[in-house]
């Protein structure tokens, strides 16, 4: 790996879950197109936010990257090594460097094990004996995540939700990872606790240089944590950009709609945004719309959107590294027409388009 290579390089990543049916012989009758051709990179020490509505494929992406799932197609390169279909044995050294933090701090900790046992488990599994012993290392890790090292022998139920998530973080740190995939690590927590856990992760990113793939439902949480953000819709990335560009100059209609639900992100130099309320449900990933998958909810959709899949590219008026998948991107910020026009669904049969509030 050269110094300029990204830590993680994902290209064309695809996961289709087969649907079985038929009797008496069960055959594959279709597929859930959960993830469909993702391209993105994560550099050393960087945080990439992955945002999108429920069911758009965020967790599947996280589980593919950590190789808990086998990809249907595409390539995953970690530190220059192709790990797409690496065997268990080949993966062993990589497994310790890529860790995952889960959404539910209740379900992800074994209630019958002490904190000491839970946090030292990765060292045990990998036969790692740190200088000073495992117990000393666990106490050190508990301190790093803001827990009392004296609580080594307590059980998960003796901790609050926020503290349990800290235990999960300590466990993820046990093998000194270079990349943490954090799958909605705070969405199960009280709002008042969320910021504390995000601050902890931010501290780890800065002080330990750990890279993050940070998965979230909405754009508010990742705003303070991720230097770059990718927006997903129905298995695909529709926009990816540096934080400033994505929040200040969103070009994809879907990003614009998501951002309009987060009023405080409007920067001083960007005209106040109207609220765009998307109506209609996200279509099924079993039978996604042709062309642009967002077209059934997009107020700008035309025939071209149904017949041609818009590629994820840099569109006019965007800076390098800011990519958008749309045939008719939103006007760049700072242009006279950047103030959104009235959102109306296209002529023809009524579409479940967005509604202004
Ligand atoms: N093992 C599986 N078998 C079949 N379908 C699956 C499987 N795992 C996920 N899916 C489907 O794949 C799609 C993407 O799911 P995924 O969990 O990745 O979404 P998500 O973005 O993480 O959603 P959420 O925000 O609700 O966590 C969904 O339609 C889901 O039902
Ligand atoms: S390609 Fe068409 S349907 Fe898709 S987001 Fe752009 S305008 Fe809307
Ligand atoms: Mg999920």
mmCIF file of C-alpha atoms and ligand atoms in Angstrom:
data_model
loop_
_atom_site.group_PDB
_atom_site.id
_atom_site.type_symbol
_atom_site.label_atom_id
_atom_site.label_comp_id
_atom_site.label_asym_id
_atom_site.label_seq_id
_atom_site.Cartn_x
_atom_site.Cartn_y
_atom_site.Cartn_z
ATOM 1 C CA UNK A 1 0.000 0.000 0.000
ATOM 2 C CA UNK A 2 1.451 3.390 -0.962
ATOM 3 C CA UNK A 3 0.982 6.383 1.338
ATOM 4 C CA UNK A 4 -1.637 7.842 -0.997
ATOM 5 C CA UNK A 5 -3.798 4.710 -1.186
ATOM 6 C CA UNK A 6 -7.017 4.843 0.799
ATOM 7 C CA UNK A 7 -7.315 2.553 3.803
ATOM 8 C CA UNK A 8 -10.516 1.064 2.405
ATOM 9 C CA UNK A 9 -11.448 1.048 -1.265
ATOM 10 C CA UNK A 10 -14.835 -0.291 -2.272
ATOM 11 C CA UNK A 11 -15.886 -0.595 -5.896
ATOM 12 C CA UNK A 12 -19.049 -1.925 -7.487
ATOM 13 C CA UNK A 13 -20.014 -3.488 -4.156
ATOM 14 C CA UNK A 14 -23.236 -5.454 -4.549
ATOM 15 C CA UNK A 15 -25.335 -7.664 -2.298
ATOM 16 C CA UNK A 16 -28.459 -9.349 -3.598
ATOM 17 C CA UNK A 17 -30.193 -11.621 -1.090
ATOM 18 C CA UNK A 18 -31.882 -14.475 -2.975
ATOM 19 C CA UNK A 19 -35.586 -15.052 -2.367
ATOM 20 C CA UNK A 20 -36.511 -18.712 -2.295
ATOM 21 C CA UNK A 21 -39.919 -20.009 -3.267
ATOM 22 C CA UNK A 22 -41.754 -22.886 -4.891
ATOM 23 C CA UNK A 23 -42.855 -26.280 -3.681
ATOM 24 C CA UNK A 24 -41.730 -29.033 -3.357
ATOM 25 C CA UNK A 25 -38.428 -27.845 -4.797
ATOM 26 C CA UNK A 26 -37.365 -24.456 -3.477
ATOM 27 C CA UNK A 27 -35.842 -22.329 -6.176
ATOM 28 C CA UNK A 28 -34.531 -18.799 -6.296
ATOM 29 C CA UNK A 29 -37.473 -16.735 -7.470
ATOM 30 C CA UNK A 30 -36.051 -13.258 -7.051
ATOM 31 C CA UNK A 31 -33.591 -11.151 -5.096
ATOM 32 C CA UNK A 32 -33.571 -8.327 -2.584
ATOM 33 C CA UNK A 33 -31.223 -5.833 -4.197
ATOM 34 C CA UNK A 34 -30.035 -4.512 -0.852
ATOM 35 C CA UNK A 35 -26.788 -2.971 -2.114
ATOM 36 C CA UNK A 36 -26.280 -2.343 -5.783
ATOM 37 C CA UNK A 37 -22.897 -1.140 -7.033
ATOM 38 C CA UNK A 38 -21.362 1.084 -4.358
ATOM 39 C CA UNK A 39 -18.095 2.941 -4.941
ATOM 40 C CA UNK A 40 -16.402 4.753 -2.061
ATOM 41 C CA UNK A 41 -13.149 5.046 -0.167
ATOM 42 C CA UNK A 42 -12.179 5.719 3.436
ATOM 43 C CA UNK A 43 -8.735 7.205 4.086
ATOM 44 C CA UNK A 44 -6.607 6.555 7.136
ATOM 45 C CA UNK A 45 -7.985 8.423 10.163
ATOM 46 C CA UNK A 46 -10.962 9.768 8.202
ATOM 47 C CA UNK A 47 -14.653 9.485 9.058
ATOM 48 C CA UNK A 48 -17.042 8.796 6.194
ATOM 49 C CA UNK A 49 -20.715 9.182 7.089
ATOM 50 C CA UNK A 50 -23.211 6.847 5.371
ATOM 51 C CA UNK A 51 -26.733 8.217 5.555
ATOM 52 C CA UNK A 52 -30.126 7.130 4.285
ATOM 53 C CA UNK A 53 -33.636 6.028 5.199
ATOM 54 C CA UNK A 54 -34.461 2.696 6.780
ATOM 55 C CA UNK A 55 -33.862 -0.242 4.458
ATOM 56 C CA UNK A 56 -31.577 1.558 1.988
ATOM 57 C CA UNK A 57 -28.734 -0.887 2.625
ATOM 58 C CA UNK A 58 -26.540 0.831 5.224
ATOM 59 C CA UNK A 59 -26.160 -2.111 7.592
ATOM 60 C CA UNK A 60 -25.667 -4.487 4.693
ATOM 61 C CA UNK A 61 -22.822 -2.253 3.494
ATOM 62 C CA UNK A 62 -21.273 -2.269 6.971
ATOM 63 C CA UNK A 63 -21.541 -6.033 7.193
ATOM 64 C CA UNK A 64 -20.017 -6.472 3.735
ATOM 65 C CA UNK A 65 -17.058 -4.251 4.609
ATOM 66 C CA UNK A 66 -16.432 -6.179 7.834
ATOM 67 C CA UNK A 67 -16.905 -9.358 5.822
ATOM 68 C CA UNK A 68 -19.746 -10.640 7.988
ATOM 69 C CA UNK A 69 -21.543 -11.011 4.658
ATOM 70 C CA UNK A 70 -20.241 -12.356 1.368
ATOM 71 C CA UNK A 71 -20.594 -9.834 -1.506
ATOM 72 C CA UNK A 72 -22.524 -10.825 -4.634
ATOM 73 C CA UNK A 73 -20.232 -8.678 -6.789
ATOM 74 C CA UNK A 74 -17.690 -5.885 -6.580
ATOM 75 C CA UNK A 75 -14.375 -5.505 -4.794
ATOM 76 C CA UNK A 76 -13.247 -4.563 -1.296
ATOM 77 C CA UNK A 77 -9.616 -3.574 -0.883
ATOM 78 C CA UNK A 78 -8.182 -2.973 2.566
ATOM 79 C CA UNK A 79 -4.685 -1.491 2.797
ATOM 80 C CA UNK A 80 -4.016 -2.555 -0.771
ATOM 81 C CA UNK A 81 -5.124 -6.158 -0.151
ATOM 82 C CA UNK A 82 -8.127 -7.552 -1.995
ATOM 83 C CA UNK A 83 -10.283 -9.019 0.786
ATOM 84 C CA UNK A 84 -13.497 -9.433 -1.230
ATOM 85 C CA UNK A 85 -13.557 -13.194 -0.985
ATOM 86 C CA UNK A 86 -10.668 -13.760 1.417
ATOM 87 C CA UNK A 87 -10.889 -16.958 3.445
ATOM 88 C CA UNK A 88 -11.181 -16.956 7.223
ATOM 89 C CA UNK A 89 -7.469 -17.613 7.527
ATOM 90 C CA UNK A 90 -6.495 -14.886 5.075
ATOM 91 C CA UNK A 91 -8.811 -12.492 6.865
ATOM 92 C CA UNK A 92 -7.474 -13.116 10.355
ATOM 93 C CA UNK A 93 -4.932 -10.250 10.439
ATOM 94 C CA UNK A 94 -7.445 -7.866 8.818
ATOM 95 C CA UNK A 95 -10.288 -8.843 11.152
ATOM 96 C CA UNK A 96 -8.478 -7.334 14.131
ATOM 97 C CA UNK A 97 -7.945 -4.054 12.276
ATOM 98 C CA UNK A 98 -11.578 -3.634 11.207
ATOM 99 C CA UNK A 99 -14.064 -3.603 14.070
ATOM 100 C CA UNK A 100 -17.766 -2.982 14.302
ATOM 101 C CA UNK A 101 -19.913 -1.134 16.839
ATOM 102 C CA UNK A 102 -23.591 -2.034 16.755
ATOM 103 C CA UNK A 103 -26.751 -0.032 17.191
ATOM 104 C CA UNK A 104 -28.207 -1.876 20.133
ATOM 105 C CA UNK A 105 -26.022 -1.760 23.236
ATOM 106 C CA UNK A 106 -28.442 -4.154 24.947
ATOM 107 C CA UNK A 107 -28.447 -6.942 22.403
ATOM 108 C CA UNK A 108 -24.767 -6.745 21.502
ATOM 109 C CA UNK A 109 -23.406 -7.494 24.998
ATOM 110 C CA UNK A 110 -23.712 -10.926 26.601
ATOM 111 C CA UNK A 111 -25.718 -10.336 29.803
ATOM 112 C CA UNK A 112 -24.054 -13.261 31.561
ATOM 113 C CA UNK A 113 -20.502 -12.011 31.114
ATOM 114 C CA UNK A 114 -18.700 -9.401 33.182
ATOM 115 C CA UNK A 115 -17.432 -6.246 31.525
ATOM 116 C CA UNK A 116 -13.898 -7.554 31.997
ATOM 117 C CA UNK A 117 -14.736 -10.748 30.132
ATOM 118 C CA UNK A 118 -16.585 -8.927 27.330
ATOM 119 C CA UNK A 119 -13.832 -6.406 26.667
ATOM 120 C CA UNK A 120 -11.007 -8.950 26.874
ATOM 121 C CA UNK A 121 -12.775 -11.477 24.599
ATOM 122 C CA UNK A 122 -11.220 -10.200 21.344
ATOM 123 C CA UNK A 123 -7.735 -10.525 22.889
ATOM 124 C CA UNK A 124 -8.554 -14.026 24.072
ATOM 125 C CA UNK A 125 -9.926 -15.131 20.704
ATOM 126 C CA UNK A 126 -6.840 -13.809 18.933
ATOM 127 C CA UNK A 127 -4.394 -15.129 21.559
ATOM 128 C CA UNK A 128 -3.087 -11.650 22.360
ATOM 129 C CA UNK A 129 -1.331 -11.159 25.684
ATOM 130 C CA UNK A 130 -0.578 -7.455 26.060
ATOM 131 C CA UNK A 131 2.394 -6.359 28.180
ATOM 132 C CA UNK A 132 1.083 -6.093 31.750
ATOM 133 C CA UNK A 133 -1.634 -8.663 31.088
ATOM 134 C CA UNK A 134 -5.192 -8.579 29.751
ATOM 135 C CA UNK A 135 -6.827 -7.301 32.892
ATOM 136 C CA UNK A 136 -4.566 -4.235 33.015
ATOM 137 C CA UNK A 137 -5.305 -3.578 29.355
ATOM 138 C CA UNK A 138 -9.062 -3.860 29.915
ATOM 139 C CA UNK A 139 -8.883 -1.403 32.824
ATOM 140 C CA UNK A 140 -6.947 0.972 30.594
ATOM 141 C CA UNK A 141 -9.581 0.607 27.855
ATOM 142 C CA UNK A 142 -12.418 1.253 30.301
ATOM 143 C CA UNK A 143 -10.688 4.445 31.314
ATOM 144 C CA UNK A 144 -10.216 5.453 27.672
ATOM 145 C CA UNK A 145 -13.963 5.210 27.045
ATOM 146 C CA UNK A 146 -14.861 7.097 30.216
ATOM 147 C CA UNK A 147 -15.868 4.169 32.449
ATOM 148 C CA UNK A 148 -14.630 3.413 35.940
ATOM 149 C CA UNK A 149 -11.941 0.682 35.700
ATOM 150 C CA UNK A 150 -13.102 -0.547 39.106
ATOM 151 C CA UNK A 151 -16.305 -1.753 37.406
ATOM 152 C CA UNK A 152 -14.361 -4.546 35.760
ATOM 153 C CA UNK A 153 -16.434 -7.252 37.458
ATOM 154 C CA UNK A 154 -19.873 -5.755 36.893
ATOM 155 C CA UNK A 155 -22.467 -7.073 34.475
ATOM 156 C CA UNK A 156 -24.050 -5.164 31.564
ATOM 157 C CA UNK A 157 -27.401 -4.713 33.331
ATOM 158 C CA UNK A 158 -25.663 -2.619 35.989
ATOM 159 C CA UNK A 159 -24.928 0.061 33.385
ATOM 160 C CA UNK A 160 -27.043 2.661 31.605
ATOM 161 C CA UNK A 161 -27.570 2.567 27.823
ATOM 162 C CA UNK A 162 -24.823 5.117 27.183
ATOM 163 C CA UNK A 163 -22.410 3.235 29.425
ATOM 164 C CA UNK A 164 -23.195 -0.030 27.676
ATOM 165 C CA UNK A 165 -22.387 1.533 24.353
ATOM 166 C CA UNK A 166 -19.077 2.630 25.880
ATOM 167 C CA UNK A 167 -18.422 -1.004 26.812
ATOM 168 C CA UNK A 168 -19.047 -1.905 23.142
ATOM 169 C CA UNK A 169 -16.571 0.779 22.124
ATOM 170 C CA UNK A 170 -13.959 -0.512 24.601
ATOM 171 C CA UNK A 171 -14.365 -4.001 23.141
ATOM 172 C CA UNK A 172 -13.920 -2.634 19.618
ATOM 173 C CA UNK A 173 -10.707 -0.892 20.728
ATOM 174 C CA UNK A 174 -9.169 -3.992 22.311
ATOM 175 C CA UNK A 175 -7.278 -4.990 19.167
ATOM 176 C CA UNK A 176 -6.183 -1.451 18.249
ATOM 177 C CA UNK A 177 -8.279 -1.204 15.088
ATOM 178 C CA UNK A 178 -7.522 1.096 12.181
ATOM 179 C CA UNK A 179 -11.130 1.194 10.963
ATOM 180 C CA UNK A 180 -14.367 1.061 12.947
ATOM 181 C CA UNK A 181 -17.682 0.488 11.219
ATOM 182 C CA UNK A 182 -20.187 2.137 13.570
ATOM 183 C CA UNK A 183 -23.725 1.092 12.625
ATOM 184 C CA UNK A 184 -26.055 3.728 14.092
ATOM 185 C CA UNK A 185 -24.089 3.646 17.349
ATOM 186 C CA UNK A 186 -26.222 6.250 19.089
ATOM 187 C CA UNK A 187 -29.714 5.925 17.619
ATOM 188 C CA UNK A 188 -30.890 3.590 20.407
ATOM 189 C CA UNK A 189 -29.746 6.052 23.070
ATOM 190 C CA UNK A 190 -31.510 8.976 24.734
ATOM 191 C CA UNK A 191 -30.960 12.195 22.819
ATOM 192 C CA UNK A 192 -29.216 13.669 25.867
ATOM 193 C CA UNK A 193 -26.664 10.833 25.825
ATOM 194 C CA UNK A 194 -26.105 10.723 22.060
ATOM 195 C CA UNK A 195 -23.769 13.732 21.979
ATOM 196 C CA UNK A 196 -21.590 12.263 24.731
ATOM 197 C CA UNK A 197 -21.041 9.030 22.829
ATOM 198 C CA UNK A 198 -20.428 10.889 19.560
ATOM 199 C CA UNK A 199 -17.872 13.058 21.386
ATOM 200 C CA UNK A 200 -16.142 9.939 22.640
ATOM 201 C CA UNK A 201 -15.902 8.513 19.118
ATOM 202 C CA UNK A 202 -14.630 11.850 17.860
ATOM 203 C CA UNK A 203 -11.930 11.810 20.534
ATOM 204 C CA UNK A 204 -10.864 8.317 19.454
ATOM 205 C CA UNK A 205 -10.723 9.393 15.840
ATOM 206 C CA UNK A 206 -8.536 12.377 16.659
ATOM 207 C CA UNK A 207 -6.318 10.897 19.361
ATOM 208 C CA UNK A 208 -5.905 7.355 18.088
ATOM 209 C CA UNK A 209 -6.191 8.150 14.362
ATOM 210 C CA UNK A 210 -8.933 5.553 13.853
ATOM 211 C CA UNK A 211 -10.921 5.772 10.606
ATOM 212 C CA UNK A 212 -14.714 5.433 10.786
ATOM 213 C CA UNK A 213 -17.497 4.342 8.504
ATOM 214 C CA UNK A 214 -20.268 6.005 10.477
ATOM 215 C CA UNK A 215 -23.774 4.843 9.584
ATOM 216 C CA UNK A 216 -26.729 7.078 10.448
ATOM 217 C CA UNK A 217 -30.391 7.641 9.579
ATOM 218 C CA UNK A 218 -30.201 11.371 9.129
ATOM 219 C CA UNK A 219 -27.743 14.094 8.302
ATOM 220 C CA UNK A 220 -27.798 15.781 11.711
ATOM 221 C CA UNK A 221 -25.637 13.261 13.599
ATOM 222 C CA UNK A 222 -22.876 12.813 11.023
ATOM 223 C CA UNK A 223 -22.556 16.537 10.469
ATOM 224 C CA UNK A 224 -20.186 17.002 13.398
ATOM 225 C CA UNK A 225 -18.429 13.722 13.062
ATOM 226 C CA UNK A 226 -17.726 12.956 9.413
ATOM 227 C CA UNK A 227 -15.364 14.822 7.132
ATOM 228 C CA UNK A 228 -17.097 13.267 4.126
ATOM 229 C CA UNK A 229 -20.654 12.071 3.744
ATOM 230 C CA UNK A 230 -22.309 9.609 1.346
ATOM 231 C CA UNK A 231 -26.085 9.642 0.923
ATOM 232 C CA UNK A 232 -27.715 6.315 0.030
ATOM 233 C CA UNK A 233 -31.095 5.628 -1.509
ATOM 234 C CA UNK A 234 -32.421 2.139 -2.201
ATOM 235 C CA UNK A 235 -29.065 0.394 -2.389
ATOM 236 C CA UNK A 236 -27.130 3.078 -4.212
ATOM 237 C CA UNK A 237 -25.056 6.138 -3.356
ATOM 238 C CA UNK A 238 -26.803 9.177 -4.827
ATOM 239 C CA UNK A 239 -24.366 11.830 -3.602
ATOM 240 C CA UNK A 240 -20.977 11.874 -1.895
ATOM 241 C CA UNK A 241 -18.960 14.932 -0.933
ATOM 242 C CA UNK A 242 -16.881 16.703 1.684
ATOM 243 C CA UNK A 243 -19.032 17.827 4.570
ATOM 244 C CA UNK A 244 -18.960 21.517 3.599
ATOM 245 C CA UNK A 245 -19.978 20.747 0.022
ATOM 246 C CA UNK A 246 -22.736 18.319 0.925
ATOM 247 C CA UNK A 247 -24.380 20.519 3.540
ATOM 248 C CA UNK A 248 -23.724 23.844 1.814
ATOM 249 C CA UNK A 249 -24.192 22.834 -1.808
ATOM 250 C CA UNK A 250 -26.361 19.703 -2.054
ATOM 251 C CA UNK A 251 -26.936 18.774 -5.683
ATOM 252 C CA UNK A 252 -29.116 15.662 -5.506
ATOM 253 C CA UNK A 253 -32.840 16.273 -4.935
ATOM 254 C CA UNK A 254 -32.915 13.531 -2.306
ATOM 255 C CA UNK A 255 -30.047 15.095 -0.334
ATOM 256 C CA UNK A 256 -31.835 18.404 -0.580
ATOM 257 C CA UNK A 257 -34.992 16.857 0.820
ATOM 258 C CA UNK A 258 -33.109 15.184 3.677
ATOM 259 C CA UNK A 259 -31.316 18.428 4.484
ATOM 260 C CA UNK A 260 -34.503 20.430 4.508
ATOM 261 C CA UNK A 261 -35.614 18.263 7.438
ATOM 262 C CA UNK A 262 -32.568 19.466 9.405
ATOM 263 C CA UNK A 263 -33.164 23.228 9.532
ATOM 264 C CA UNK A 264 -30.152 24.107 11.646
ATOM 265 C CA UNK A 265 -27.721 22.977 8.964
ATOM 266 C CA UNK A 266 -28.518 25.983 6.761
ATOM 267 C CA UNK A 267 -25.267 27.920 6.540
ATOM 268 C CA UNK A 268 -25.199 31.737 6.618
ATOM 269 C CA UNK A 269 -24.303 32.007 2.954
ATOM 270 C CA UNK A 270 -26.912 29.545 1.754
ATOM 271 C CA UNK A 271 -30.470 30.770 1.258
ATOM 272 C CA UNK A 272 -32.898 29.410 3.821
ATOM 273 C CA UNK A 273 -34.351 26.203 2.505
ATOM 274 C CA UNK A 274 -37.965 25.422 2.134
ATOM 275 C CA UNK A 275 -39.020 22.257 3.835
ATOM 276 C CA UNK A 276 -39.481 19.434 1.351
ATOM 277 C CA UNK A 277 -41.564 16.636 2.701
ATOM 278 C CA UNK A 278 -41.144 13.446 0.750
ATOM 279 C CA UNK A 279 -44.329 11.478 0.454
ATOM 280 C CA UNK A 280 -44.851 7.898 -0.572
ATOM 281 C CA UNK A 281 -42.824 4.964 0.631
ATOM 282 C CA UNK A 282 -39.411 3.874 -0.469
ATOM 283 C CA UNK A 283 -40.060 1.277 -3.205
ATOM 284 C CA UNK A 284 -39.204 -2.360 -2.538
ATOM 285 C CA UNK A 285 -35.599 -3.374 -3.212
ATOM 286 C CA UNK A 286 -37.036 -6.588 -4.684
ATOM 287 C CA UNK A 287 -38.349 -4.682 -7.662
ATOM 288 C CA UNK A 288 -36.693 -1.260 -7.662
ATOM 289 C CA UNK A 289 -37.709 1.426 -10.200
ATOM 290 C CA UNK A 290 -35.820 1.390 -13.497
ATOM 291 C CA UNK A 291 -33.299 4.148 -14.205
ATOM 292 C CA UNK A 292 -33.026 6.473 -11.245
ATOM 293 C CA UNK A 293 -34.353 4.674 -8.193
ATOM 294 C CA UNK A 294 -35.513 7.934 -6.624
ATOM 295 C CA UNK A 295 -37.773 8.819 -9.545
ATOM 296 C CA UNK A 296 -41.044 7.652 -7.974
ATOM 297 C CA UNK A 297 -40.615 10.303 -5.280
ATOM 298 C CA UNK A 298 -38.774 12.979 -7.234
ATOM 299 C CA UNK A 299 -40.533 16.163 -8.288
ATOM 300 C CA UNK A 300 -38.283 16.550 -11.319
ATOM 301 C CA UNK A 301 -38.562 13.072 -12.823
ATOM 302 C CA UNK A 302 -38.834 12.775 -16.612
ATOM 303 C CA UNK A 303 -38.864 9.874 -19.063
ATOM 304 C CA UNK A 304 -35.086 9.970 -19.141
ATOM 305 C CA UNK A 305 -35.009 9.283 -15.388
ATOM 306 C CA UNK A 306 -36.979 6.076 -15.993
ATOM 307 C CA UNK A 307 -34.887 4.859 -18.909
ATOM 308 C CA UNK A 308 -31.329 5.868 -17.965
ATOM 309 C CA UNK A 309 -29.553 5.258 -14.682
ATOM 310 C CA UNK A 310 -27.773 8.495 -13.772
ATOM 311 C CA UNK A 311 -24.067 7.818 -13.143
ATOM 312 C CA UNK A 312 -22.402 9.069 -9.946
ATOM 313 C CA UNK A 313 -20.234 11.862 -11.385
ATOM 314 C CA UNK A 314 -18.962 15.364 -10.708
ATOM 315 C CA UNK A 315 -21.624 17.695 -12.110
ATOM 316 C CA UNK A 316 -21.009 21.267 -13.312
ATOM 317 C CA UNK A 317 -20.776 23.647 -10.388
ATOM 318 C CA UNK A 318 -19.464 21.041 -7.917
ATOM 319 C CA UNK A 319 -15.954 20.834 -6.546
ATOM 320 C CA UNK A 320 -13.545 17.912 -7.027
ATOM 321 C CA UNK A 321 -14.639 14.871 -5.079
ATOM 322 C CA UNK A 322 -18.274 15.984 -4.954
ATOM 323 C CA UNK A 323 -20.215 13.391 -6.963
ATOM 324 C CA UNK A 324 -23.929 13.325 -7.735
ATOM 325 C CA UNK A 325 -26.121 10.745 -9.494
ATOM 326 C CA UNK A 326 -28.844 12.857 -11.113
ATOM 327 C CA UNK A 327 -29.786 13.893 -14.663
ATOM 328 C CA UNK A 328 -31.088 17.255 -13.441
ATOM 329 C CA UNK A 329 -29.016 18.225 -10.395
ATOM 330 C CA UNK A 330 -30.097 21.044 -8.126
ATOM 331 C CA UNK A 331 -28.632 24.458 -8.909
ATOM 332 C CA UNK A 332 -25.271 25.108 -7.255
ATOM 333 C CA UNK A 333 -25.422 27.247 -4.110
ATOM 334 C CA UNK A 334 -24.729 30.915 -4.711
ATOM 335 C CA UNK A 335 -26.519 31.097 -8.066
ATOM 336 C CA UNK A 336 -29.618 33.239 -8.317
ATOM 337 C CA UNK A 337 -31.858 30.245 -8.860
ATOM 338 C CA UNK A 338 -30.447 28.413 -5.863
ATOM 339 C CA UNK A 339 -33.560 29.426 -3.978
ATOM 340 C CA UNK A 340 -35.677 26.378 -4.720
ATOM 341 C CA UNK A 341 -38.620 26.771 -7.008
ATOM 342 C CA UNK A 342 -41.991 25.441 -6.029
ATOM 343 C CA UNK A 343 -41.885 21.679 -5.853
ATOM 344 C CA UNK A 344 -44.547 20.192 -8.018
ATOM 345 C CA UNK A 345 -44.892 16.680 -9.226
ATOM 346 C CA UNK A 346 -44.455 16.230 -12.995
ATOM 347 C CA UNK A 347 -47.487 16.251 -15.301
ATOM 348 C CA UNK A 348 -49.127 12.930 -15.976
ATOM 349 C CA UNK A 349 -50.475 10.402 -13.535
ATOM 350 C CA UNK A 350 -50.231 11.666 -9.971
ATOM 351 C CA UNK A 351 -46.947 10.711 -8.375
ATOM 352 C CA UNK A 352 -46.323 10.553 -4.662
ATOM 353 C CA UNK A 353 -44.076 13.598 -4.868
ATOM 354 C CA UNK A 354 -42.868 15.925 -2.142
ATOM 355 C CA UNK A 355 -45.104 18.507 -0.570
ATOM 356 C CA UNK A 356 -44.098 21.958 0.583
ATOM 357 C CA UNK A 357 -44.849 22.852 4.142
HETATM 358 N N1 LIG B 1 -30.296 -11.423 5.455
HETATM 359 C C1 LIG B 1 -31.167 -10.798 4.678
HETATM 360 N N2 LIG B 1 -31.978 -11.483 3.829
HETATM 361 C C2 LIG B 1 -32.854 -10.860 3.022
HETATM 362 N N3 LIG B 1 -33.008 -9.530 2.956
HETATM 363 C C3 LIG B 1 -32.234 -8.784 3.767
HETATM 364 C C4 LIG B 1 -31.282 -9.359 4.667
HETATM 365 N N4 LIG B 1 -30.651 -8.344 5.346
HETATM 366 C C5 LIG B 1 -31.202 -7.200 4.895
HETATM 367 N N5 LIG B 1 -32.139 -7.456 3.947
HETATM 368 C C6 LIG B 1 -32.949 -6.447 3.225
HETATM 369 O O1 LIG B 1 -32.025 -5.608 2.552
HETATM 370 C C7 LIG B 1 -32.476 -4.266 2.576
HETATM 371 C C8 LIG B 1 -31.432 -3.390 3.222
HETATM 372 O O2 LIG B 1 -31.356 -3.712 4.603
HETATM 373 P P1 LIG B 1 -30.354 -2.999 5.590
HETATM 374 O O3 LIG B 1 -30.522 -3.616 6.924
HETATM 375 O O4 LIG B 1 -28.981 -3.005 5.019
HETATM 376 O O5 LIG B 1 -30.890 -1.494 5.616
HETATM 377 P P2 LIG B 1 -30.549 -0.282 6.575
HETATM 378 O O6 LIG B 1 -30.281 0.883 5.698
HETATM 379 O O7 LIG B 1 -29.476 -0.676 7.517
HETATM 380 O O8 LIG B 1 -31.911 -0.042 7.357
HETATM 381 P P3 LIG B 1 -32.171 0.473 8.849
HETATM 382 O O9 LIG B 1 -31.993 1.953 8.799
HETATM 383 O O10 LIG B 1 -33.576 0.081 9.109
HETATM 384 O O11 LIG B 1 -31.181 -0.195 9.763
HETATM 385 C C9 LIG B 1 -33.803 -4.282 3.311
HETATM 386 O O12 LIG B 1 -34.844 -4.353 2.358
HETATM 387 C C10 LIG B 1 -33.747 -5.553 4.131
HETATM 388 O O13 LIG B 1 -35.033 -6.075 4.362
HETATM 389 S S1 LIG B 2 -32.292 11.540 -12.086
HETATM 390 FE FE1 LIG B 2 -34.351 12.350 -12.344
HETATM 391 S S2 LIG B 2 -35.626 11.224 -10.876
HETATM 392 FE FE2 LIG B 2 -33.481 10.912 -10.297
HETATM 393 S S3 LIG B 2 -33.095 12.472 -8.794
HETATM 394 FE FE3 LIG B 2 -32.451 13.310 -10.750
HETATM 395 S S4 LIG B 2 -34.249 14.407 -11.527
HETATM 396 FE FE4 LIG B 2 -34.956 13.090 -9.852
HETATM 397 MG MG1 LIG B 3 -29.382 -0.787 9.620
#
